[in-house]
C-alpha cells in the first residue's frame, strides 16, 4: 500500500501553562496517524513568526486557537492530500506559499508549524527511521548537553529577579544520562538549600524555583553552593548558563534592573556587569544579555567577552536566516538559539542551523515556556547535532518528556552514541 498523505486535521489542546495550542494529525494511506503539538513562548522577539490567537475574550481570555485549527482543516488540508510525506521541503514550501507572508501571519505560525512537524513525523514513519535519523541521516548520534533552568525570574516568575533564567550545564559529564543525573542532583540540592533558608520552592513556567531573592547575584551564589552540595565541581563538572532576556527590562535607552534593586545601566555597563560575574561564577554561556534592538551593544559585548564564553542571540535573530546572516556578517554574537516556532517550519529551522554550521557558530536547540508533552524537540536536537539543548528544569512532565526521549535515543544508539561538550569548562 502506498504511504501518501490521506488526511490532515487539527485540534485545539492545552499547553503547559493552560493556554490553548494546536495539535495536528497526519493520516497516511497505510492507516497510520502521526501527530505533533506546537509550543508557545512568553518572552518573544518582535520579529518572530506570528502565533494566531482568536481574540475572543469569551473563550480562554482571547487566547483560543480555533482560527488556526480551522486554517489547518479547511485551507491547508486540501492542498496536502495525496502528497508524499517524505517531501518535507516541498510541503514546507507549499505551506509558506499558502500563507503568503514572511511571518506566517495569515494562516498562523502555530497552524503552519503543527503541520510541518506532523509531516516530519509521517515521513519518519514511512521510511521506518527514528525521527532524528530521518531528519539528519543514519549518522545522527550526538546527544546534547542540557541547559537546565533551575531558577526562574523575569517574565517567567513573579519574584525579584531581573534575569529570566539561571541554568546549570553538566559540562563534565561523560554521557547524556550522567549529565541528566548531574543536573537533577544539583536541582534537588538547591531545593534543600532553599528550604533551609526559608525560601519558597514553588516553580515557575519552566520548572525552575522562583523564590524572592535578595539580588540577582544571590541566585548564582546559591547555584554554586548547590553544585558543591551535590558533590560536583563548579565549572568543571557543572557550570552556569544565563538567559537574562534583556529585552524585557530595556526601555529603548537603558536597562532597568530596579526589580532587584540594581539600578539602571547602559549597554556598556551591562557588559561590565557580566564581565564581573564571569570572574566570580563559573558561567559558560550568556543568552540575550542585551536587548533585541541593541546590535551595537551585542557586537561590543562579543568583542569583549566572546573569547571567554558563549554569547547567544535569541530575540535578536528569532531563528530567521535573514537576521542570522546579518549577525554573522557583523560578528554580533558567536552562537544562536534555535526555536522551531520562531520561524514556523522544520525546513526553515534547518536552514538557520546550516548557517550556524557554515560559520562555525555554536547553536542551542530550545523549547518554549508554553510546552506540551510532545518530545519532537529531543529528536530534533540530536538530528541537528549541535550538542546543546534548552528544555527546562528537572521537573514538570512537559520538560521531562524531552529528557526521557533523549535517554531513549542514547540507549537505542548504544555504543554509537556521542556526547561531546561544545563549551570549554571553566
PDB file of N, CA and C in Angstrom, residues 193-245:
ATOM      1  N   UNK A 193      18.518  23.490  49.912  1.00  0.00           N
ATOM      2  CA  UNK A 193      19.135  24.729  50.400  1.00  0.00           C
ATOM      3  C   UNK A 193      18.099  25.841  50.508  1.00  0.00           C
ATOM      4  N   UNK A 194      17.206  25.935  49.533  1.00  0.00           N
ATOM      5  CA  UNK A 194      16.161  26.953  49.585  1.00  0.00           C
ATOM      6  C   UNK A 194      15.239  26.726  50.779  1.00  0.00           C
ATOM      7  N   UNK A 195      14.881  25.457  51.017  1.00  0.00           N
ATOM      8  CA  UNK A 195      14.050  25.130  52.179  1.00  0.00           C
ATOM      9  C   UNK A 195      14.741  25.553  53.466  1.00  0.00           C
ATOM     10  N   UNK A 196      16.037  25.272  53.562  1.00  0.00           N
ATOM     11  CA  UNK A 196      16.784  25.591  54.774  1.00  0.00           C
ATOM     12  C   UNK A 196      16.835  27.098  55.028  1.00  0.00           C
ATOM     13  N   UNK A 197      16.799  27.888  53.961  1.00  0.00           N
ATOM     14  CA  UNK A 197      16.825  29.344  54.099  1.00  0.00           C
ATOM     15  C   UNK A 197      15.425  29.934  54.281  1.00  0.00           C
ATOM     16  N   UNK A 198      14.421  29.077  54.261  1.00  0.00           N
ATOM     17  CA  UNK A 198      13.056  29.552  54.408  1.00  0.00           C
ATOM     18  C   UNK A 198      12.468  30.123  53.139  1.00  0.00           C
ATOM     19  N   UNK A 199      13.080  29.813  51.985  1.00  0.00           N
ATOM     20  CA  UNK A 199      12.598  30.312  50.699  1.00  0.00           C
ATOM     21  C   UNK A 199      11.549  29.361  50.116  1.00  0.00           C
ATOM     22  N   UNK A 200      10.691  29.900  49.308  1.00  0.00           N
ATOM     23  CA  UNK A 200       9.695  29.087  48.612  1.00  0.00           C
ATOM     24  C   UNK A 200      10.375  28.146  47.614  1.00  0.00           C
ATOM     25  N   UNK A 201       9.833  26.948  47.499  1.00  0.00           N
ATOM     26  CA  UNK A 201      10.336  26.015  46.480  1.00  0.00           C
ATOM     27  C   UNK A 201       9.280  25.785  45.392  1.00  0.00           C
ATOM     28  N   UNK A 202       8.330  26.715  45.278  1.00  0.00           N
ATOM     29  CA  UNK A 202       7.410  26.675  44.139  1.00  0.00           C
ATOM     30  C   UNK A 202       8.197  26.935  42.865  1.00  0.00           C
ATOM     31  N   UNK A 203       7.701  26.419  41.744  1.00  0.00           N
ATOM     32  CA  UNK A 203       8.448  26.541  40.499  1.00  0.00           C
ATOM     33  C   UNK A 203       7.719  27.441  39.503  1.00  0.00           C
ATOM     34  N   UNK A 204       8.503  27.994  38.554  1.00  0.00           N
ATOM     35  CA  UNK A 204       7.963  28.856  37.520  1.00  0.00           C
ATOM     36  C   UNK A 204       7.560  28.081  36.283  1.00  0.00           C
ATOM     37  N   UNK A 205       7.341  28.797  35.186  1.00  0.00           N
ATOM     38  CA  UNK A 205       6.821  28.198  33.959  1.00  0.00           C
ATOM     39  C   UNK A 205       7.670  27.052  33.427  1.00  0.00           C
ATOM     40  N   UNK A 206       8.989  27.130  33.616  1.00  0.00           N
ATOM     41  CA  UNK A 206       9.868  26.120  33.038  1.00  0.00           C
ATOM     42  C   UNK A 206      10.422  25.161  34.080  1.00  0.00           C
ATOM     43  N   UNK A 207       9.832  25.176  35.281  1.00  0.00           N
ATOM     44  CA  UNK A 207      10.196  24.199  36.289  1.00  0.00           C
ATOM     45  C   UNK A 207      11.291  24.622  37.247  1.00  0.00           C
ATOM     46  N   UNK A 208      11.836  25.824  37.064  1.00  0.00           N
ATOM     47  CA  UNK A 208      12.854  26.305  37.984  1.00  0.00           C
ATOM     48  C   UNK A 208      12.227  26.942  39.212  1.00  0.00           C
ATOM     49  N   UNK A 209      12.977  26.990  40.285  1.00  0.00           N
ATOM     50  CA  UNK A 209      12.488  27.612  41.513  1.00  0.00           C
ATOM     51  C   UNK A 209      12.374  29.117  41.325  1.00  0.00           C
ATOM     52  N   UNK A 210      11.427  29.717  42.031  1.00  0.00           N
ATOM     53  CA  UNK A 210      11.158  31.135  41.819  1.00  0.00           C
ATOM     54  C   UNK A 210      10.898  31.881  43.117  1.00  0.00           C
ATOM     55  N   UNK A 211      11.786  31.735  44.117  1.00  0.00           N
ATOM     56  CA  UNK A 211      11.568  32.460  45.366  1.00  0.00           C
ATOM     57  C   UNK A 211      11.945  33.931  45.240  1.00  0.00           C
ATOM     58  N   UNK A 212      11.710  34.684  46.285  1.00  0.00           N
ATOM     59  CA  UNK A 212      12.124  36.084  46.338  1.00  0.00           C
ATOM     60  C   UNK A 212      13.557  36.137  46.855  1.00  0.00           C
ATOM     61  N   UNK A 213      14.492  36.472  45.967  1.00  0.00           N
ATOM     62  CA  UNK A 213      15.905  36.545  46.335  1.00  0.00           C
ATOM     63  C   UNK A 213      16.268  37.965  46.753  1.00  0.00           C
ATOM     64  N   UNK A 214      17.401  38.094  47.424  1.00  0.00           N
ATOM     65  CA  UNK A 214      17.888  39.412  47.817  1.00  0.00           C
ATOM     66  C   UNK A 214      18.508  40.156  46.640  1.00  0.00           C
ATOM     67  N   UNK A 215      19.005  39.405  45.641  1.00  0.00           N
ATOM     68  CA  UNK A 215      19.666  40.019  44.484  1.00  0.00           C
ATOM     69  C   UNK A 215      19.801  39.005  43.371  1.00  0.00           C
ATOM     70  N   UNK A 216      20.156  39.485  42.175  1.00  0.00           N
ATOM     71  CA  UNK A 216      20.453  38.576  41.073  1.00  0.00           C
ATOM     72  C   UNK A 216      21.669  37.716  41.407  1.00  0.00           C
ATOM     73  N   UNK A 217      22.641  38.322  42.083  1.00  0.00           N
ATOM     74  CA  UNK A 217      23.860  37.605  42.429  1.00  0.00           C
ATOM     75  C   UNK A 217      23.598  36.434  43.375  1.00  0.00           C
ATOM     76  N   UNK A 218      22.626  36.599  44.264  1.00  0.00           N
ATOM     77  CA  UNK A 218      22.335  35.521  45.218  1.00  0.00           C
ATOM     78  C   UNK A 218      21.933  34.239  44.494  1.00  0.00           C
ATOM     79  N   UNK A 219      21.237  34.376  43.366  1.00  0.00           N
ATOM     80  CA  UNK A 219      20.844  33.195  42.595  1.00  0.00           C
ATOM     81  C   UNK A 219      22.084  32.427  42.133  1.00  0.00           C
ATOM     82  N   UNK A 220      23.080  33.146  41.619  1.00  0.00           N
ATOM     83  CA  UNK A 220      24.315  32.481  41.174  1.00  0.00           C
ATOM     84  C   UNK A 220      25.060  31.853  42.348  1.00  0.00           C
ATOM     85  N   UNK A 221      25.106  32.563  43.458  1.00  0.00           N
ATOM     86  CA  UNK A 221      25.825  32.047  44.624  1.00  0.00           C
ATOM     87  C   UNK A 221      25.199  30.759  45.144  1.00  0.00           C
ATOM     88  N   UNK A 222      23.864  30.720  45.164  1.00  0.00           N
ATOM     89  CA  UNK A 222      23.181  29.518  45.630  1.00  0.00           C
ATOM     90  C   UNK A 222      23.379  28.351  44.662  1.00  0.00           C
ATOM     91  N   UNK A 223      23.432  28.638  43.375  1.00  0.00           N
ATOM     92  CA  UNK A 223      23.666  27.563  42.402  1.00  0.00           C
ATOM     93  C   UNK A 223      25.056  26.968  42.594  1.00  0.00           C
ATOM     94  N   UNK A 224      26.052  27.822  42.798  1.00  0.00           N
ATOM     95  CA  UNK A 224      27.409  27.322  43.047  1.00  0.00           C
ATOM     96  C   UNK A 224      27.414  26.436  44.300  1.00  0.00           C
ATOM     97  N   UNK A 225      26.746  26.894  45.339  1.00  0.00           N
ATOM     98  CA  UNK A 225      26.681  26.096  46.572  1.00  0.00           C
ATOM     99  C   UNK A 225      25.957  24.767  46.328  1.00  0.00           C
ATOM    100  N   UNK A 226      24.894  24.801  45.508  1.00  0.00           N
ATOM    101  CA  UNK A 226      24.135  23.579  45.220  1.00  0.00           C
ATOM    102  C   UNK A 226      24.969  22.586  44.415  1.00  0.00           C
ATOM    103  N   UNK A 227      25.752  23.087  43.480  1.00  0.00           N
ATOM    104  CA  UNK A 227      26.635  22.210  42.699  1.00  0.00           C
ATOM    105  C   UNK A 227      27.591  21.476  43.635  1.00  0.00           C
ATOM    106  N   UNK A 228      28.174  22.218  44.558  1.00  0.00           N
ATOM    107  CA  UNK A 228      29.106  21.609  45.510  1.00  0.00           C
ATOM    108  C   UNK A 228      28.393  20.648  46.464  1.00  0.00           C
ATOM    109  N   UNK A 229      27.207  21.045  46.910  1.00  0.00           N
ATOM    110  CA  UNK A 229      26.449  20.173  47.825  1.00  0.00           C
ATOM    111  C   UNK A 229      26.060  18.861  47.166  1.00  0.00           C
ATOM    112  N   UNK A 230      25.890  18.900  45.843  1.00  0.00           N
ATOM    113  CA  UNK A 230      25.553  17.682  45.107  1.00  0.00           C
ATOM    114  C   UNK A 230      26.784  16.813  44.844  1.00  0.00           C
ATOM    115  N   UNK A 231      27.956  17.327  45.201  1.00  0.00           N
ATOM    116  CA  UNK A 231      29.184  16.548  45.052  1.00  0.00           C
ATOM    117  C   UNK A 231      29.943  16.818  43.769  1.00  0.00           C
ATOM    118  N   UNK A 232      29.665  17.939  43.124  1.00  0.00           N
ATOM    119  CA  UNK A 232      30.316  18.247  41.847  1.00  0.00           C
ATOM    120  C   UNK A 232      31.186  19.491  41.954  1.00  0.00           C
ATOM    121  N   UNK A 233      32.083  19.633  40.984  1.00  0.00           N
ATOM    122  CA  UNK A 233      32.996  20.777  40.953  1.00  0.00           C
ATOM    123  C   UNK A 233      32.396  21.873  40.077  1.00  0.00           C
ATOM    124  N   UNK A 234      32.155  23.062  40.643  1.00  0.00           N
ATOM    125  CA  UNK A 234      31.619  24.165  39.843  1.00  0.00           C
ATOM    126  C   UNK A 234      32.576  24.526  38.701  1.00  0.00           C
ATOM    127  N   UNK A 235      32.029  24.575  37.497  1.00  0.00           N
ATOM    128  CA  UNK A 235      32.820  24.931  36.331  1.00  0.00           C
ATOM    129  C   UNK A 235      33.473  23.757  35.642  1.00  0.00           C
ATOM    130  N   UNK A 236      33.796  22.702  36.370  1.00  0.00           N
ATOM    131  CA  UNK A 236      34.414  21.526  35.767  1.00  0.00           C
ATOM    132  C   UNK A 236      33.383  20.438  35.481  1.00  0.00           C
ATOM    133  N   UNK A 237      32.571  20.125  36.459  1.00  0.00           N
ATOM    134  CA  UNK A 237      31.515  19.128  36.275  1.00  0.00           C
ATOM    135  C   UNK A 237      30.202  19.788  35.851  1.00  0.00           C
ATOM    136  N   UNK A 238      29.848  20.848  36.555  1.00  0.00           N
ATOM    137  CA  UNK A 238      28.597  21.562  36.289  1.00  0.00           C
ATOM    138  C   UNK A 238      28.888  23.058  36.265  1.00  0.00           C
ATOM    139  N   UNK A 239      28.495  23.707  35.171  1.00  0.00           N
ATOM    140  CA  UNK A 239      28.708  25.145  35.015  1.00  0.00           C
ATOM    141  C   UNK A 239      27.368  25.878  35.003  1.00  0.00           C
ATOM    142  N   UNK A 240      27.427  27.196  34.899  1.00  0.00           N
ATOM    143  CA  UNK A 240      26.231  28.040  34.890  1.00  0.00           C
ATOM    144  C   UNK A 240      26.049  28.662  33.508  1.00  0.00           C
ATOM    145  N   UNK A 241      24.807  28.700  33.050  1.00  0.00           N
ATOM    146  CA  UNK A 241      24.433  29.429  31.830  1.00  0.00           C
ATOM    147  C   UNK A 241      23.310  30.393  32.203  1.00  0.00           C
ATOM    148  N   UNK A 242      23.316  31.574  31.606  1.00  0.00           N
ATOM    149  CA  UNK A 242      22.317  32.602  31.908  1.00  0.00           C
ATOM    150  C   UNK A 242      21.515  32.973  30.672  1.00  0.00           C
ATOM    151  N   UNK A 243      20.245  33.274  30.892  1.00  0.00           N
ATOM    152  CA  UNK A 243      19.415  33.918  29.882  1.00  0.00           C
ATOM    153  C   UNK A 243      18.715  35.099  30.555  1.00  0.00           C
ATOM    154  N   UNK A 244      19.364  36.271  30.569  1.00  0.00           N
ATOM    155  CA  UNK A 244      18.727  37.442  31.176  1.00  0.00           C
ATOM    156  C   UNK A 244      17.451  37.884  30.467  1.00  0.00           C
ATOM    157  N   UNK A 245      17.320  37.576  29.158  1.00  0.00           N
ATOM    158  CA  UNK A 245      16.174  38.067  28.373  1.00  0.00           C
ATOM    159  C   UNK A 245      16.075  39.580  28.519  1.00  0.00           C
TER     160      UNK A 245
END
